[in-house]
């Protein structure tokens, strides 16, 4: 049994802004089920959705800050969560990283540096918890300082750093380095310095024993200039310790047979029952109720990564085709505005819900026929996995984890029984539109459609395999 400290800035259902939370809420649970002694550590944000009361465990003084460590349980699991409680940094409402306009909080470097320092104290058993980690598993730039700081320690635990998205690097002006009071040893171009800026993701990329990312294809892509954002050279240099492990999904939460957020449960053998969810979705969003028309769904952060601009460019053509399009998301105000304008122009064809809404997300997965993910890049992506589980055919751009998890419906893959979706290559509105038209043609071939739905529903997206791969990695180091 290994003692694993899992360091993340969000974990579902405690707090979530994106897929990192889904992973941090479900991988530790899967590792606990493999009999590992795993603890999750996250900041004690004001808006945590705890089910069990928080218990005070201890206090420690770190870099002149008096910090408490509290404990709660990750809801519906056996995983205990240590909460880093420092009110001046974490006790306020709202998003963990940005203000309502999407601007980063001005003290993010200080906030997450303190979080990392506390994680190091816990991992080294200097926090009076009587627990020393064998492995510290850090996620994204918010946890990047942990491997860097641990590299300065004797008898330190092994470290793994998982990249969920290379586009977010935790870059700050160089003078921040000095105000954070970090050892000078770490400040050099082979350390935390990146073109005279402080790069917190480099703490993970340079100093961890192993680097992983969330799909095999993305592990290759980030070693190229198009996806590496200037860090491709470093990643190529460390390719011997870099690997891609595909994310799993929490099949308790995403299960069309038991999902409490959908009106009609169904499985691969009773796909006709899925229709009731489509009708409920159309009713809820005030679209014409029509079981025959293909419904396209999209749930996403509305940012460039997700190909929202491609969707916007396609919309005039899409509105000329018999289909309905339902979108749930939030993000870039200009995308939000333009999408909403379209929905006002075509109230019978398109519905846009801005904001974050978990129940509606489940209903869209169950009620749509096709799920759109035209991402420009996608480290893993989770909605194409949820979609397959719900018999909703994903239409994706072939990149990152989308390429690894969706097999295009071509005559050969249909014949082999491996087709699970529709995919296209080029990041252009034309290519997306062609794929949408292919989907509509296929939708009319009811037997083939059902067959593809069933292929996806029968795939194993549980964490079991991937958690085993992480465990093997922990054992190797
Ligand atoms: P990313 O982490 O890049 O945003 P992923 O596909 O890995 O992309 O995960 C996104 C997660 O966030 C999914 O669980 C998705 O359903 C959820 N999500 C995104 N936007 C919303 C929203 N507006 N309302 C509800 N859930 C959302
Ligand atoms: C990131 C990526 C997404 C991935 C998620 C969880 O947010 O953008 O592709 O699924 O992390 O690993």
XYZ file of C-alpha atoms and ligand atoms in Angstrom:
516
model
C 0.000 0.000 0.000
C 1.354 3.418 -0.957
C 0.771 6.683 0.876
C -0.240 9.105 -1.863
C -0.829 12.836 -1.497
C -2.940 14.065 -4.425
C -2.498 17.827 -4.850
C -5.136 19.664 -6.849
C -6.765 23.096 -6.907
C -10.257 21.652 -7.499
C -12.156 18.385 -7.006
C -15.734 17.504 -7.847
C -18.184 17.731 -6.100
C -16.400 20.040 -3.642
C -15.499 22.657 -6.245
C -15.345 22.516 -10.029
C -14.474 24.778 -12.932
C -13.650 22.061 -15.475
C -12.393 18.558 -16.132
C -9.542 18.807 -13.608
C -12.221 18.634 -10.909
C -13.815 15.540 -12.447
C -10.423 13.810 -12.482
C -9.418 14.923 -8.981
C -12.796 13.772 -7.662
C -12.703 10.357 -9.311
C -9.085 9.161 -9.697
C -8.380 9.312 -5.917
C -11.594 7.340 -5.368
C -10.405 4.693 -7.864
C -6.971 4.536 -6.187
C -8.611 4.145 -2.773
C -10.594 1.248 -4.221
C -7.239 -0.273 -5.189
C -6.429 -0.215 -1.440
C -4.070 2.745 -1.562
C -3.775 5.207 1.336
C -4.624 8.345 -0.608
C -5.312 11.839 0.682
C -6.447 14.719 -1.424
C -5.263 18.219 -0.528
C -7.061 21.329 -1.836
C -7.495 24.940 -0.682
C -10.336 25.644 1.740
C -12.355 27.870 -0.596
C -15.438 29.513 0.876
C -17.792 27.859 -1.588
C -16.825 24.216 -1.010
C -19.751 21.890 -1.352
C -18.953 19.631 1.644
C -21.366 16.990 2.872
C -19.539 16.226 6.110
C -18.586 18.953 8.504
C -15.011 20.190 8.311
C -12.896 19.089 11.288
C -9.950 21.099 12.546
C -6.737 19.011 12.553
C -3.748 21.263 13.180
C -2.083 24.607 12.548
C 1.296 25.413 11.123
C 3.259 28.510 10.307
C 4.458 28.591 6.716
C 6.342 31.528 5.176
C 5.004 33.810 7.937
C 1.389 32.726 7.427
C -0.609 30.893 10.084
C -2.421 28.147 8.259
C -4.926 25.586 9.543
C -5.454 22.158 8.130
C -9.031 20.955 8.216
C -10.394 17.609 7.151
C -13.535 16.534 5.337
C -14.582 13.563 3.249
C -14.862 13.622 -0.505
C -18.652 13.069 -0.763
C -19.743 9.486 -1.560
C -16.198 8.110 -1.165
C -13.735 6.861 1.428
C -11.214 9.514 0.439
C -10.260 12.022 3.125
C -9.517 15.553 2.013
C -7.127 17.914 3.751
C -8.164 21.516 3.341
C -5.546 24.253 3.412
C -7.266 26.959 5.391
C -5.882 30.463 5.094
C -8.746 32.938 5.074
C -6.973 35.929 3.465
C -6.287 33.835 0.354
C -9.191 31.435 0.040
C -12.171 32.614 2.072
C -14.092 34.562 -0.551
C -16.941 33.735 -2.930
C -16.478 33.084 -6.620
C -14.204 31.250 -9.005
C -10.928 29.930 -7.555
C -8.781 31.604 -10.224
C -10.604 34.564 -11.812
C -12.992 37.387 -11.086
C -16.389 37.521 -12.816
C -14.828 39.229 -15.845
C -12.311 36.424 -16.284
C -9.323 38.395 -14.933
C -6.946 36.374 -12.773
C -6.979 37.279 -9.067
C -3.982 39.592 -8.540
C -2.458 37.449 -5.781
C -2.708 34.063 -7.515
C 1.062 33.461 -7.305
C 1.033 34.020 -3.520
C -2.153 31.977 -3.073
C -0.986 28.877 -4.879
C 2.615 29.159 -3.665
C 1.304 29.017 -0.106
C -0.932 26.081 -1.007
C 2.135 24.257 -2.416
C 4.294 25.040 0.619
C 1.650 23.556 2.894
C 1.376 20.453 0.669
C 5.162 20.033 1.018
C 4.967 20.308 4.821
C 2.215 17.676 4.855
C 4.065 15.376 2.445
C 7.247 15.597 4.546
C 5.297 14.823 7.738
C 6.035 18.210 9.282
C 2.404 19.146 9.871
C 1.691 16.951 12.921
C -0.519 14.617 10.918
C 1.717 11.628 11.539
C 1.650 10.671 7.875
C 4.510 10.834 5.395
C 3.803 10.511 1.697
C 5.541 7.927 -0.487
C 4.304 9.648 -3.631
C 3.053 13.179 -4.200
C 0.871 13.457 -7.302
C 0.574 17.090 -8.429
C -1.833 18.492 -11.007
C -1.425 21.551 -13.233
C 0.444 24.788 -12.533
C -1.356 25.493 -9.269
C 0.531 22.499 -7.799
C 3.719 23.042 -9.829
C 5.836 24.409 -6.993
C 5.476 21.184 -5.009
C 7.974 19.073 -7.016
C 10.339 22.067 -7.164
C 10.298 22.619 -3.396
C 10.507 18.886 -2.682
C 13.605 18.638 -4.896
C 15.397 20.645 -2.196
C 14.531 18.145 0.542
C 16.454 15.129 1.731
C 14.463 11.894 2.013
C 11.686 13.309 -0.041
C 8.723 11.370 -1.478
C 8.658 10.578 -5.192
C 6.783 13.085 -7.357
C 4.435 12.809 -10.333
C 3.191 15.861 -12.212
C 0.117 15.599 -14.440
C -0.464 18.148 -17.184
C -4.160 18.700 -17.792
C -3.649 21.653 -20.098
C -0.406 23.193 -21.422
C -2.242 26.412 -22.261
C -2.371 27.382 -18.583
C 1.152 27.744 -17.223
C 0.988 29.962 -14.149
C 3.232 32.679 -15.599
C 4.042 35.697 -13.424
C 6.466 38.649 -13.607
C 9.952 37.697 -12.410
C 9.836 39.996 -9.367
C 7.142 37.688 -7.976
C 9.826 35.059 -7.558
C 11.616 37.188 -4.973
C 8.481 38.236 -3.151
C 7.475 34.573 -2.809
C 10.644 33.962 -0.837
C 11.604 30.808 -2.735
C 15.150 29.414 -2.674
C 17.392 31.193 -5.221
C 18.586 27.781 -6.361
C 15.331 27.354 -8.297
C 15.720 30.578 -10.299
C 17.489 29.784 -13.559
C 16.455 28.940 -17.142
C 16.682 25.243 -16.282
C 14.447 25.864 -13.283
C 11.429 28.105 -12.718
C 12.557 30.876 -15.044
C 10.883 31.074 -18.453
C 11.989 33.990 -20.654
C 12.498 36.165 -17.552
C 9.102 35.216 -16.176
C 8.271 32.951 -13.250
C 6.649 29.773 -14.601
C 4.939 27.645 -11.996
C 4.167 24.811 -14.422
C 7.932 24.455 -14.930
C 8.200 23.473 -11.288
C 6.317 20.320 -12.249
C 7.910 19.789 -15.656
C 11.519 20.222 -14.527
C 11.598 18.752 -11.035
C 9.116 15.881 -10.905
C 10.257 12.285 -11.214
C 7.552 11.477 -13.731
C 5.377 13.646 -15.951
C 2.072 12.436 -17.256
C -0.621 13.973 -19.355
C -4.181 12.901 -19.842
C -4.061 11.083 -23.194
C -1.351 9.373 -25.256
C -1.893 11.609 -28.300
C -1.604 14.810 -26.247
C 1.664 13.450 -24.767
C 3.074 13.488 -28.304
C 1.417 16.753 -29.358
C 2.891 18.787 -26.488
C 6.381 17.921 -27.701
C 5.704 20.044 -30.807
C 5.605 23.869 -31.101
C 1.883 23.959 -31.944
C 0.880 22.500 -28.586
C 3.900 23.056 -26.317
C 3.613 26.862 -25.908
C 7.391 27.235 -25.807
C 7.919 24.308 -23.450
C 8.089 21.644 -26.186
C 11.895 21.544 -25.980
C 11.812 20.845 -22.251
C 9.151 18.174 -22.773
C 11.194 16.525 -25.529
C 14.199 16.618 -23.221
C 12.155 14.789 -20.585
C 10.366 12.422 -22.968
C 11.796 9.370 -21.213
C 9.780 10.194 -18.105
C 6.731 11.566 -19.933
C 3.696 9.413 -20.713
C 0.017 9.772 -21.540
C -2.603 8.042 -19.405
C -6.165 8.418 -20.607
C -8.637 9.817 -18.074
C -11.442 7.591 -16.881
C -14.889 8.754 -15.806
C -16.927 8.293 -12.673
C -19.450 5.759 -13.905
C -21.539 6.134 -10.738
C -22.232 9.760 -11.549
C -22.480 9.336 -15.299
C -24.779 6.362 -15.718
C -27.936 6.557 -17.860
C -29.414 3.645 -15.881
C -29.375 5.515 -12.565
C -28.776 9.228 -13.285
C -31.091 11.194 -10.926
C -30.943 14.260 -13.211
C -32.716 12.606 -16.157
C -36.412 11.742 -16.327
C -36.051 8.395 -18.140
C -33.389 5.800 -17.418
C -32.160 3.543 -20.237
C -29.362 1.247 -21.346
C -27.851 -0.062 -24.564
C -30.662 -2.575 -24.999
C -33.461 -0.060 -24.474
C -32.312 2.886 -26.539
C -35.852 3.791 -27.570
C -36.315 4.997 -23.979
C -33.664 7.659 -24.544
C -36.290 9.559 -26.612
C -38.173 10.604 -23.473
C -35.088 12.546 -22.392
C -34.913 14.262 -25.761
C -38.506 15.380 -25.397
C -37.864 16.550 -21.817
C -34.859 18.528 -23.056
C -36.852 20.174 -25.845
C -39.628 21.043 -23.398
C -37.248 22.415 -20.800
C -35.503 24.638 -23.348
C -38.747 25.697 -25.104
C -37.774 24.139 -28.425
C -40.422 22.516 -30.649
C -40.999 18.968 -29.407
C -39.984 16.703 -32.276
C -38.512 13.265 -31.739
C -37.421 12.968 -35.375
C -35.219 16.050 -35.682
C -31.546 15.507 -34.779
C -30.578 17.397 -31.624
C -26.963 18.553 -31.335
C -25.647 19.301 -27.828
C -22.616 21.180 -26.578
C -21.482 21.789 -22.983
C -18.284 23.696 -22.545
C -16.176 26.464 -21.225
C -16.638 29.024 -24.002
C -12.994 29.564 -24.876
C -10.980 29.350 -28.076
C -9.591 25.917 -27.142
C -13.049 24.442 -27.606
C -13.487 25.608 -31.214
C -16.394 27.910 -30.349
C -15.310 30.232 -33.172
C -15.706 27.323 -35.619
C -19.230 26.755 -34.331
C -20.053 30.451 -34.719
C -18.789 30.391 -38.303
C -20.939 27.315 -39.038
C -24.109 28.583 -37.413
C -25.558 30.421 -40.444
C -25.344 27.166 -42.434
C -26.493 25.012 -39.549
C -29.614 27.124 -39.164
C -30.534 26.201 -42.746
C -30.474 22.472 -41.968
C -33.251 20.605 -40.158
C -31.676 20.242 -36.724
C -31.821 21.667 -33.226
C -28.788 22.888 -31.319
C -28.612 23.214 -27.532
C -25.636 24.814 -25.880
C -24.701 25.202 -22.211
C -21.585 27.079 -21.251
C -19.875 30.155 -19.993
C -16.662 31.984 -20.655
C -15.503 34.545 -23.193
C -18.102 37.384 -23.138
C -17.855 37.926 -26.897
C -18.623 34.254 -27.594
C -21.477 34.384 -25.093
C -22.934 37.458 -26.735
C -22.692 36.157 -30.309
C -24.149 32.768 -29.415
C -27.042 34.378 -27.610
C -27.760 36.607 -30.597
C -28.105 33.538 -32.798
C -30.420 31.891 -30.308
C -32.636 35.006 -30.329
C -32.738 34.954 -34.122
C -33.593 31.244 -34.318
C -35.655 30.451 -31.215
C -37.104 27.333 -32.877
C -33.733 25.838 -33.667
C -31.257 26.923 -31.075
C -31.120 27.303 -27.323
C -28.245 28.885 -25.419
C -28.000 28.616 -21.633
C -25.217 30.695 -20.168
C -23.772 29.725 -16.790
C -22.889 26.541 -15.012
C -25.649 23.977 -14.515
C -24.897 20.385 -13.627
C -28.426 18.994 -13.887
C -28.903 20.517 -17.317
C -25.518 19.096 -18.370
C -26.778 15.600 -17.548
C -30.050 16.171 -19.383
C -28.196 17.433 -22.470
C -25.996 14.323 -22.451
C -29.059 12.091 -22.238
C -31.396 14.067 -24.484
C -29.153 14.971 -27.428
C -28.505 12.734 -30.422
C -25.094 14.170 -31.255
C -22.558 15.906 -29.020
C -20.283 18.543 -30.577
C -16.612 18.917 -29.556
C -14.766 20.681 -32.372
C -11.806 21.499 -30.089
C -8.684 23.109 -31.515
C -6.801 21.089 -28.933
C -8.072 18.779 -26.210
C -5.725 17.175 -23.671
C -8.334 14.536 -22.897
C -11.905 15.831 -22.852
C -14.568 14.180 -20.770
C -17.836 15.001 -22.474
C -17.066 12.749 -25.456
C -16.722 9.912 -22.905
C -19.935 10.849 -21.082
C -21.649 11.073 -24.486
C -20.600 7.585 -25.519
C -21.873 6.232 -22.216
C -25.221 7.956 -22.871
C -25.588 6.736 -26.465
C -25.118 10.301 -27.727
C -22.795 10.179 -30.697
C -19.785 12.470 -30.299
C -18.745 14.603 -33.261
C -15.156 15.639 -32.565
C -12.058 17.117 -34.079
C -9.291 14.549 -34.184
C -6.897 15.912 -31.594
C -5.546 14.837 -28.192
C -7.863 12.673 -26.146
C -10.663 13.078 -28.691
C -8.516 11.234 -31.250
C -7.767 8.539 -28.671
C -11.351 7.919 -27.614
C -13.592 8.388 -30.659
C -13.381 6.198 -33.753
C -14.776 7.758 -36.894
C -17.773 6.003 -38.480
C -16.282 4.942 -41.802
C -17.419 1.890 -43.778
C -14.537 -0.152 -42.397
C -14.954 0.781 -38.733
C -18.711 0.318 -39.010
C -18.157 -3.154 -40.453
C -15.639 -4.014 -37.729
C -17.971 -2.796 -35.002
C -15.465 -0.241 -33.684
C -17.078 3.014 -34.893
C -18.144 5.207 -31.972
C -18.530 8.698 -33.421
C -17.778 11.131 -36.189
C -14.510 12.972 -36.489
C -12.823 15.512 -38.743
C -9.253 16.777 -39.094
C -8.919 20.344 -40.195
C -9.734 23.112 -37.707
C -12.030 24.945 -40.107
C -15.719 25.767 -40.234
C -15.949 23.977 -43.602
C -14.605 20.710 -42.200
C -16.907 20.977 -39.177
C -19.910 21.617 -41.390
C -19.092 18.593 -43.563
C -18.929 16.446 -40.425
C -22.295 17.814 -39.262
C -23.797 16.922 -42.643
C -22.325 13.429 -42.410
C -23.894 13.065 -38.973
C -27.287 14.047 -40.326
C -27.083 11.520 -43.164
C -26.017 8.800 -40.744
C -28.805 9.745 -38.330
C -31.322 8.645 -40.968
C -29.745 5.185 -41.198
C -31.397 4.083 -38.010
C -29.836 0.614 -37.744
C -26.287 1.865 -38.272
C -26.923 4.747 -35.896
C -28.106 2.419 -33.163
C -25.128 0.148 -33.755
C -22.694 3.063 -33.292
C -24.560 4.165 -30.170
C -24.221 0.662 -28.745
C -20.521 0.444 -29.616
C -19.912 3.565 -27.534
C -22.131 2.453 -24.676
C -20.296 -0.866 -24.466
C -16.858 0.716 -24.160
C -15.103 0.619 -20.800
C -14.381 4.173 -19.671
C -14.132 3.351 -15.966
C -11.041 4.459 -14.063
C -10.033 0.869 -13.464
C -7.419 0.600 -16.246
C -6.021 4.092 -15.891
C -5.823 3.914 -12.087
C -3.793 0.704 -12.511
C -1.451 2.554 -14.852
C -0.924 5.318 -12.282
C -0.312 2.712 -9.627
C 2.287 1.020 -11.770
C 3.991 4.366 -12.280
C 3.995 5.040 -8.518
C 5.552 1.601 -7.977
C 8.285 2.270 -10.528
C 9.439 5.432 -8.794
P -12.165 21.270 -19.680
O -11.617 20.717 -18.416
O -11.122 21.686 -20.655
O -13.176 22.336 -19.454
P -13.379 18.608 -20.016
O -14.158 18.035 -21.144
O -12.262 17.809 -19.505
O -12.943 20.071 -20.444
O -14.333 18.783 -18.758
C -15.320 19.745 -18.653
C -16.249 19.362 -17.523
O -16.965 20.504 -17.097
C -17.284 18.347 -17.938
O -17.658 17.578 -16.819
C -18.437 19.248 -18.386
O -19.678 18.607 -18.365
C -18.351 20.330 -17.364
N -18.902 21.624 -17.778
C -18.331 22.539 -18.584
N -19.113 23.624 -18.705
C -20.209 23.381 -17.961
C -21.406 24.124 -17.673
N -21.596 25.345 -18.183
N -22.317 23.579 -16.849
C -22.123 22.347 -16.336
N -21.024 21.593 -16.563
C -20.084 22.101 -17.355
C -8.180 20.024 -18.897
C -8.339 19.736 -20.380
C -9.312 18.631 -20.685
C -9.133 17.461 -19.740
C -9.213 17.943 -18.299
C -9.043 16.820 -17.292
O -9.055 20.963 -18.421
O -8.685 20.909 -21.101
O -9.123 18.184 -22.022
O -10.137 16.489 -19.968
O -8.199 18.871 -18.071
O -7.828 16.135 -17.447
